[in-house]
Coordinates of C-alpha atoms and ligand atoms in Angstrom, one line a residue:
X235 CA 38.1 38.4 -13.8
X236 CA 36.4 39.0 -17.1
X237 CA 39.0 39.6 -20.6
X238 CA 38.3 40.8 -23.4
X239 CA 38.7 37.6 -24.9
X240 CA 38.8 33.7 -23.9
X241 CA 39.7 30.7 -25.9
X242 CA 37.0 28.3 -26.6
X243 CA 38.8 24.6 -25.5
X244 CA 36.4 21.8 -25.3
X245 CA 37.5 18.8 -22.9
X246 CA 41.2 18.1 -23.0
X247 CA 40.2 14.3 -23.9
X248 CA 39.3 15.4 -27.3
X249 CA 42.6 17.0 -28.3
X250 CA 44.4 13.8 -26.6
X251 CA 42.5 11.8 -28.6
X252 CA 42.8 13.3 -31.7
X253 CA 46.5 14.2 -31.5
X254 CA 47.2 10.0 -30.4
X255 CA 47.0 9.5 -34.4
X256 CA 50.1 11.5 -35.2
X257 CA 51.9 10.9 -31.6
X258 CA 51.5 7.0 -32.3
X259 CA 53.0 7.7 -36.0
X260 CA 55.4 10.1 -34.7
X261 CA 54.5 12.5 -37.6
X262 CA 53.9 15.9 -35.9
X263 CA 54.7 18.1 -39.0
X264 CA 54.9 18.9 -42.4
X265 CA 51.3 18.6 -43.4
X266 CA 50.3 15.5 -42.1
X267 CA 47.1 13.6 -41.9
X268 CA 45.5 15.6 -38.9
X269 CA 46.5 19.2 -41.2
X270 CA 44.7 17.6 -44.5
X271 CA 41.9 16.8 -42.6
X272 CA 41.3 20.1 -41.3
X273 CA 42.0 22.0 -44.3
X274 CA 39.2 19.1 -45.9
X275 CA 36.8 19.4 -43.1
X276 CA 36.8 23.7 -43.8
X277 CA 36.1 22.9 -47.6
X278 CA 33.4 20.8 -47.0
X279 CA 31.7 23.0 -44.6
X280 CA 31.9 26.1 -46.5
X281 CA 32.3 25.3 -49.7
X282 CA 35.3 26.9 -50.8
X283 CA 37.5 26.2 -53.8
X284 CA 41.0 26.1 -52.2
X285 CA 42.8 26.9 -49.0
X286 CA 46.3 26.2 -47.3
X287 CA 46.4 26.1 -43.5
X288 CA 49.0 28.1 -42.4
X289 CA 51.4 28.2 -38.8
X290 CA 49.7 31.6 -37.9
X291 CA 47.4 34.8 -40.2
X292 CA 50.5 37.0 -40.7
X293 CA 52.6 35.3 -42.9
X294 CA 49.6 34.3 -45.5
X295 CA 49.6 38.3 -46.1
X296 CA 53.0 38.2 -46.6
X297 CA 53.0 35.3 -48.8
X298 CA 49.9 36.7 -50.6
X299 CA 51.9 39.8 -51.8
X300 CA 55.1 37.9 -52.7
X301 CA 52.8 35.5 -55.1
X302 CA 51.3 38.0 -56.8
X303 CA 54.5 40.2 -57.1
X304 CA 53.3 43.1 -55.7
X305 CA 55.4 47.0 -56.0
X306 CA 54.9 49.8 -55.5
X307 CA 52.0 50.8 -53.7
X308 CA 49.3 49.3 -52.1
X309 CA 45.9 50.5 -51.0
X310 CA 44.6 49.5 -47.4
X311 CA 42.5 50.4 -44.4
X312 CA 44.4 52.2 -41.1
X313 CA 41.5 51.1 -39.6
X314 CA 43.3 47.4 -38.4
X315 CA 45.4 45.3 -36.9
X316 CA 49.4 46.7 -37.2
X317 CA 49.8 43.0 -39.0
X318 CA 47.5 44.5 -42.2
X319 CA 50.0 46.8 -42.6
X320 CA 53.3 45.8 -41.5
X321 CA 53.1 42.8 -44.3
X322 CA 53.2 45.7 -47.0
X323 CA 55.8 47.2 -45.0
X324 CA 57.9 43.6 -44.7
X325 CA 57.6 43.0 -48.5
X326 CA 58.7 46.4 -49.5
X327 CA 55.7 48.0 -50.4
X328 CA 54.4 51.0 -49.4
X329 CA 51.1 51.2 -47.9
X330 CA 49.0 53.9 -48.8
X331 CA 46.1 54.4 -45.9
X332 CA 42.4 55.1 -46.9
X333 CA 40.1 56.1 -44.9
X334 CA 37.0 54.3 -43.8
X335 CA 33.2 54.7 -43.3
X336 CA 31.6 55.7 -39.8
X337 CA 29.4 53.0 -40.0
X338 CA 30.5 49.9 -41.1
X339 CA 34.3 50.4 -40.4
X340 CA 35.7 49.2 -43.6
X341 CA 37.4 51.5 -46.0
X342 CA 35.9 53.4 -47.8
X343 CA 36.0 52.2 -51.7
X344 CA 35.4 56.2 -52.5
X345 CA 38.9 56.6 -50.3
X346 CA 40.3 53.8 -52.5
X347 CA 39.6 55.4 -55.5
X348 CA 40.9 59.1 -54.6
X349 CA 44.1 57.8 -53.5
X350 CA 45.0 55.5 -57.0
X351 CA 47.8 56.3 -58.6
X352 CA 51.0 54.6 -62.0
X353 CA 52.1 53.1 -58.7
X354 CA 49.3 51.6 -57.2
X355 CA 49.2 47.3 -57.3
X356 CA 46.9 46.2 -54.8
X357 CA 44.4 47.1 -52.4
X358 CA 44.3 45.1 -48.9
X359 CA 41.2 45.4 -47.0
X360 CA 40.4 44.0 -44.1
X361 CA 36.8 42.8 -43.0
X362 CA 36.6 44.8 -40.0
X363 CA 35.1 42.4 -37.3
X364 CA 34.0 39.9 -39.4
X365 CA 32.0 42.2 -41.3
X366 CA 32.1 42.2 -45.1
X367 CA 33.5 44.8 -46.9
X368 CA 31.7 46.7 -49.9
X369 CA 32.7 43.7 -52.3
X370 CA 31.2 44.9 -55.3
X371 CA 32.4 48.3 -55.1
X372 CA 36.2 47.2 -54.5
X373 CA 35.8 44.9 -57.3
X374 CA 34.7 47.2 -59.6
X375 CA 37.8 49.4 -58.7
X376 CA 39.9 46.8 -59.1
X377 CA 38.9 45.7 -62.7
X378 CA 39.0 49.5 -63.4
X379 CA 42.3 49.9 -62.4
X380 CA 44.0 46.5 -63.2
X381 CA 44.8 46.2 -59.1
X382 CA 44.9 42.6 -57.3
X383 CA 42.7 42.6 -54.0
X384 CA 43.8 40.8 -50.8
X385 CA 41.4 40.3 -48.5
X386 CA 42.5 40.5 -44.8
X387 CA 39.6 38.2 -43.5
X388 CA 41.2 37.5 -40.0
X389 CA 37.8 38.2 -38.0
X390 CA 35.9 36.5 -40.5
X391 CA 35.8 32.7 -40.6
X392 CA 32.1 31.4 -40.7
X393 CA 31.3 34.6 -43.0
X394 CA 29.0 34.1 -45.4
X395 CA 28.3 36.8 -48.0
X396 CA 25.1 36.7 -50.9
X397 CA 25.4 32.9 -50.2
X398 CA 29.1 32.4 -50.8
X399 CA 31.7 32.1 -47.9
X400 CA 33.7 34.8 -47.5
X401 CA 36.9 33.7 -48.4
X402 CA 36.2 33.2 -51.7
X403 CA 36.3 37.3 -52.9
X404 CA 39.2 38.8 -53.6
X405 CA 42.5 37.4 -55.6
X406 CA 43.7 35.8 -51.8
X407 CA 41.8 36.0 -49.0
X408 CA 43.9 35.1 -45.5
X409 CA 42.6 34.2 -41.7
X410 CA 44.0 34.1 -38.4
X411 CA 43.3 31.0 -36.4
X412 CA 45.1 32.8 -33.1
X413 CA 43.9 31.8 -30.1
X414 CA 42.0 35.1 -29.5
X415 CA 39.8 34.5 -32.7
X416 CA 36.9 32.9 -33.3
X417 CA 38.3 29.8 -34.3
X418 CA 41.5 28.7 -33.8
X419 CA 44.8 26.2 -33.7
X420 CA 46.2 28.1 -30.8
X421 CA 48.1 30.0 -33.3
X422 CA 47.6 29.2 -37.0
X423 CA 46.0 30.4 -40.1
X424 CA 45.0 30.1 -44.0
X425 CA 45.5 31.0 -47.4
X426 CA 42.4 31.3 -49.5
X427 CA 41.9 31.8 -53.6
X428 CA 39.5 30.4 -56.5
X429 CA 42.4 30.4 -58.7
X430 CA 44.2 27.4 -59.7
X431 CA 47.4 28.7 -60.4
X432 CA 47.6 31.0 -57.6
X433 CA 47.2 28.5 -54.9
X434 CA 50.2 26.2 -56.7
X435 CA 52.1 29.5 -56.2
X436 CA 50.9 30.0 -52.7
X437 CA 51.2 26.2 -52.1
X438 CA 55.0 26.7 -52.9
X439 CA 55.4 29.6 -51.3
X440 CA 54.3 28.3 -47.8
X441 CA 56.5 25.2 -48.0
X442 CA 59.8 27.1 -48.9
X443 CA 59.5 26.6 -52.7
X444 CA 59.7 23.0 -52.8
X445 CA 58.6 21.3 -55.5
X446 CA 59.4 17.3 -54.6
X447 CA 62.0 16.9 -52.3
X448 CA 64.8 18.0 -54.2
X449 CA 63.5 20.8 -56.6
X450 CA 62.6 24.4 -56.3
X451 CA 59.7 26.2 -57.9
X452 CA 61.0 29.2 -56.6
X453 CA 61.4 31.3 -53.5
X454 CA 59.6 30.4 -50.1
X455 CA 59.7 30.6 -46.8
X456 CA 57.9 27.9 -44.0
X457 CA 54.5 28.9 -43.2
X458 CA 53.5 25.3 -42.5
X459 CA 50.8 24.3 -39.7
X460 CA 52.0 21.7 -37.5
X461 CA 49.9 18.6 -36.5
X462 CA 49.1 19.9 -33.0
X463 CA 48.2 23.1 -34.4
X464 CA 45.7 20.9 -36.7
X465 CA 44.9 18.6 -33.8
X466 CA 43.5 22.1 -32.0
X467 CA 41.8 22.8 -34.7
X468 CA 40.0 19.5 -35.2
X469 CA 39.2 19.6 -31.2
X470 CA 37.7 22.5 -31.9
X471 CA 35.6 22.8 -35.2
X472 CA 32.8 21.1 -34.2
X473 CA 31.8 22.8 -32.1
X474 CA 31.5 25.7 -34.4
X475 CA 27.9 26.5 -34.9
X476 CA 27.4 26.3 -31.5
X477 CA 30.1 28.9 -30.7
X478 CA 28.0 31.6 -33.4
X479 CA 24.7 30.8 -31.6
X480 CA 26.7 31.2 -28.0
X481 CA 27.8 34.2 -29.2
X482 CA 24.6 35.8 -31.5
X483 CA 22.8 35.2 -28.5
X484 CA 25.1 37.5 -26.0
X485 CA 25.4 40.1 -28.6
X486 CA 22.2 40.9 -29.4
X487 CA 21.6 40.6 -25.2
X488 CA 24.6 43.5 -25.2
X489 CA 22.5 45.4 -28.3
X490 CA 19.5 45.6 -26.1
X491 CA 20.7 46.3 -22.7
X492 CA 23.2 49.2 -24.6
X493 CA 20.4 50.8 -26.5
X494 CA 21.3 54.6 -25.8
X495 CA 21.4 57.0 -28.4
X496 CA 24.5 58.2 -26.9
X497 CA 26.2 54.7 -28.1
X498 CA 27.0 53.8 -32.1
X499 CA 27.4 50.2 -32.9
X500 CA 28.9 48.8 -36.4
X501 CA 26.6 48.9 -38.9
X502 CA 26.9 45.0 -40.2
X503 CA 26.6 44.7 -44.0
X504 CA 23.0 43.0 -45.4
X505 CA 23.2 40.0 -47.4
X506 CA 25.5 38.9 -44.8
X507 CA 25.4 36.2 -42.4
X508 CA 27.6 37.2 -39.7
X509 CA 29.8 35.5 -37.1
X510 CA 29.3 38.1 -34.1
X511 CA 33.4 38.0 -33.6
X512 CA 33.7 41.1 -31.6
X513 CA 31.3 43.4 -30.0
X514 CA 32.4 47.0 -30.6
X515 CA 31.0 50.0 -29.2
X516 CA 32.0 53.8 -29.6
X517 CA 31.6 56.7 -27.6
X518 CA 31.3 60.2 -27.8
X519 CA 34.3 61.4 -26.6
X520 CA 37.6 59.6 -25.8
X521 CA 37.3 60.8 -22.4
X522 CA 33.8 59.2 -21.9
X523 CA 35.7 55.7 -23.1
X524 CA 38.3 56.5 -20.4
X525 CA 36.0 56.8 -18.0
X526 CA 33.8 53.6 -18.7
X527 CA 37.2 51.5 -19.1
X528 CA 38.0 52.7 -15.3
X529 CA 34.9 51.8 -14.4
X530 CA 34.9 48.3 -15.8
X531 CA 38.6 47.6 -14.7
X532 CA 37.5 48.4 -11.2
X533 CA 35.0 45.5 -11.2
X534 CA 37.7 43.5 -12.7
X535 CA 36.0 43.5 -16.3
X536 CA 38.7 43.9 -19.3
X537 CA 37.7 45.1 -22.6
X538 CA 40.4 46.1 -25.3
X539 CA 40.6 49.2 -27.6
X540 CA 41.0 47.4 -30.6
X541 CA 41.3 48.9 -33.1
X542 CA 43.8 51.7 -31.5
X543 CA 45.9 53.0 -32.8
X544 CA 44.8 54.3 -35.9
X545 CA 47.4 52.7 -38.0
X546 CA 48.0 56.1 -40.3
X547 CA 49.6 57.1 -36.9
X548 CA 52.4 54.7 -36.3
X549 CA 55.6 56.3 -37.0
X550 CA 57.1 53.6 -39.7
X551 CA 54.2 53.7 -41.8
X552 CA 54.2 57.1 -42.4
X553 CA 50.4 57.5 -43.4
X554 CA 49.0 61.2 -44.1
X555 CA 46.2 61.7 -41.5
X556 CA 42.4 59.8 -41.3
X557 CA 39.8 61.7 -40.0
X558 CA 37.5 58.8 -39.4
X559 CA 39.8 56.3 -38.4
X560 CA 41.4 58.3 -35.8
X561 CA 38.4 59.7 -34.4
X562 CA 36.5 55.8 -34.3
X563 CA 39.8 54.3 -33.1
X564 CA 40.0 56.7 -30.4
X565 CA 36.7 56.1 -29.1
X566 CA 36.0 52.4 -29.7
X567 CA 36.2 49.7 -27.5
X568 CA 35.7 46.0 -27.6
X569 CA 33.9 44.2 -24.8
X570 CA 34.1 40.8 -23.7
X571 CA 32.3 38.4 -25.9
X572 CA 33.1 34.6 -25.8
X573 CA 31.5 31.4 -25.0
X574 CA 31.9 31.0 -21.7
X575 CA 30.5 34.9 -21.0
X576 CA 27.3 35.1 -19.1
X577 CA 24.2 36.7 -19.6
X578 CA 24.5 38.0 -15.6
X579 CA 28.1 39.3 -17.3
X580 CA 26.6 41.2 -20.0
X581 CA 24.0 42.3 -17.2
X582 CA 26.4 43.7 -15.4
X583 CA 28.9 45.3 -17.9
X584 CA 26.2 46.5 -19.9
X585 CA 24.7 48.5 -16.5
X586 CA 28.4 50.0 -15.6
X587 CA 28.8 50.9 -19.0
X588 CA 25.1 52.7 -19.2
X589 CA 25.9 54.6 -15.8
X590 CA 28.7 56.4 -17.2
X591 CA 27.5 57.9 -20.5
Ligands
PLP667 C1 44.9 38.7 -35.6 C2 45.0 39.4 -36.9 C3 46.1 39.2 -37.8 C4 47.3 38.4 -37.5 O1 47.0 37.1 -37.3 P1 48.0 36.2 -36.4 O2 47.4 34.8 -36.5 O3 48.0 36.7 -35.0 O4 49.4 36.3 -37.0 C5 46.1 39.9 -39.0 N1 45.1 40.8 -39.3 C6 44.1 41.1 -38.4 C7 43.0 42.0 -38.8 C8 44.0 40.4 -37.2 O5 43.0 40.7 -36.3

C-alpha cells in the first residue's frame, strides 16, 4: 500500500539513545535539555533570530494572535488547512477569506487589499506547500495599512527565501512538526519572530504566563514540547538534507513522467529554495480527479485532496464565495511523496495517472 504520506523514522536505536539522557534524569518535560537542544540545533542551521518549540503547529497560531492582541478582522487564505482558520475563529476573530492566485496557490496580495477594511488587524497567510508567499507585496500592504502579518509556515521548514530562512518574514511565523510534515516530533511545532519583545510575550504565552515559578506575566496556556517530542526531533534532524535531496529527486521524476498539457503544477516562487513538501497536481475537471483517484485506489496507491475543502465553504466560517480556491481545491490532489517512495512508484503512479487524462 502506497499513502499519501509516510513518516521519515531513522533506526529506533537513535531515538533510544537520545531519549536515555532525560529517562536516566527522569526529566521528560517542561523544556528540558533534549527541547533546548533542538530549538539550538534549528537556529544554528538556519540562522534564525528566535524560535519556541511548541507541543504541536495549531496552538502557535493561536498564541500568535493572542500576543499581538488581535480583533476584529483578519485577512487569510481559504486556500488551507481548516487549522489556518479555525485559530481566528478560536480567538474570536473573524476571518475574512481572500482569494488566491492560479499559479502559485497563495493569496492573492490584490485579494488582500480589496477586502481591507477600520476592522481589519492582521493578515494570516499560509505558504502553500512550502512555497513562499509574495513577501514583499504583503509587506508593503501591511505597512500601508498598519496590519500585523502571521505567517502560517506549516509546509515550510527548510525554506529559504532571497537567502534568508523563511521563518524569519512576517511579525510571527509558526510550523507544524506533525508527523505527516516534512519534519517532525511526532506531533510538535514552533513559534518564530525577529522581535525581541514579541518572543518574551510568546515565550509566556506558551508556558501559561509564568514568569518564575510563582509570578504571572499574564495570561497563557501550555503549548510546551515535551522531551520525547524533542528526542524525535533530534532522531530525526540530521538527516534533513538528505530527506530534501530524497525528495527533489522524486519530484522532479513525477514533473517529467506527468508532463501533459492537460496537467497544471504549482508554480514555485524564484528566489526560493524550496523543500519539495508536497507534490500537487490539478486537473481539468473534478470528475477527471475522481476518476484518476479510483484508479490509483484500485492499485492500492493513496493520494489526498489536500487542500479540499475550500475553507470559504465550511459552514462556521461563513466566508463569501472564492472562485479560484474552489475551483483549484476541487481539482487538486496530492500524491505520495516521501522518503521511502520509489522511483518504480512514481513510474507506476505517474503511468495510471497519464492513462486517465
Ligand atoms: C498541519 C497544518 C497545521 C496544523 O499543525 P498541527 O501540528 O497538526 O497542529 C496548520 N496549518 C497548516 C497549513 C497545516 O498543514
Amino acid at each position: 500500500m502506497i499513502n499519501v504520506t509516510k513518516s521519515f523514522l531513522p533506526n529506533q536505536a537513535e531515538y533510544n539513545a537520545i531519549l536515555k539522557t532525560s529517562w536516566d534524569k527522569a526529566w521528560i518535560t517542561n523544556r528540558g535539555p533534549l527541547v533546548k537542544e533542538l530549538e539550538q540545533k534549528i537556529k544554528d542551521k538556519f540562522d534564525i533570530s528566535h524560535v519556541i518549540a511548541t507541543t504541536n503547529g495549531t496552538l502557535p497560531l493561536q498564541i500568535a494572535i493572542k500576543a499581538l492582541e488581535l480583533k476584529g478582522e483578519i485577512i487569510t487564505t481559504p486556500f488551507s488547512y481548516i487549522a489556518t482558520a479555525s485559530s481566528i475563529a478560536w480567538e474570536s476573530c473573524t476571518p475574512i477569506f481572500a482569494d488566491i492566485e492560479a499559479d502559485s496557490f497563495n493569496i492573492d496580495p490584490k485579494e488582500i487589499e480589496a477586502n481591507i477594511t477600520e476592522k481589519t488587524t492582521a493578515i494570516i497567510a499560509t505558504h502553500v506547500f512550502g512555497n513562499p508567499c509574495n513577501l514583499e507585496a504583503i509587506q508593503s500592504i501591511a505597512e500601508k495599512y498598519n496590519l500585523k502579518v502571521i505567517y502560517d509556515a506549516a509546509h515550510a521548514f527548510g525554506v529559504i527565501y532571497k537567502g534568508t530562512s523563511i521563518f524569519e518574514y512576517g511579525d510571527v511565523s509558526t510550523c507544524s512538526f506533525h508527523a505527516t510534515k516534512i519534519f517532525h516530533t511526532g506531533e510538535g511545532g514552533a513559534l518564530f519572530t525577529k522581535d525581541q519583545e514579541l518572543y518574551d510575550a510568546l515565550y509566556y504565552h506558551h508556558n501559561f504566563g509564568h514568569d518564575g515559578p510563582e509570578n504571572f506575566h499574564g495570561l497563557g496556556i501550555n503549548a510546551k514540547m515535551s522531551e520525547f517530542q524533542a528526542a524525535m526531533g533530534l532522531t530525526v534532524f540530521p538527516y534533513f538534507d538528505d530527506i530534501i535531496a530524497r525528495r527533489e529527486l522524486l519530484y522532479k521524476l513525477y514533473l517529467s513522467k506527468l508532463n501533459s498539457e492537460n496537467l497544471q503544477f504549482q508554480r514555485i516562487i524564484n528566489d526560493s529554495e524550496y523543500n519539495y513538501a508536497y507534490f500537487p497536481l490539478v486537473f481539468e475537471s473534478e470528475s477527471q480527479l475522481n476518476t484518476v483517484k479510483e484508479a490509483l485506489n484500485d492499485n492500492q496507491i493513496f493520494p489526498r485532496r489536500y487542500f479540499y475543502p475550500s475553507l470559504n465553504t465550511i459552514d462556521y466560517l461563513k466566508g463569501e464565495s472564492m472562485k479560484v480556491s474552489e475551483s483549484i481545491s476541487k481539482r487538486i490532489l496530492c500524491l505520495p511523496l516521501y522518503y521511502d517512495l520509489t522511483e518504480t512508484d512514481v513510474n507506476k503512479i505517474s503511468d495510471i495517472i497519464i492513462k486517465y487524462i
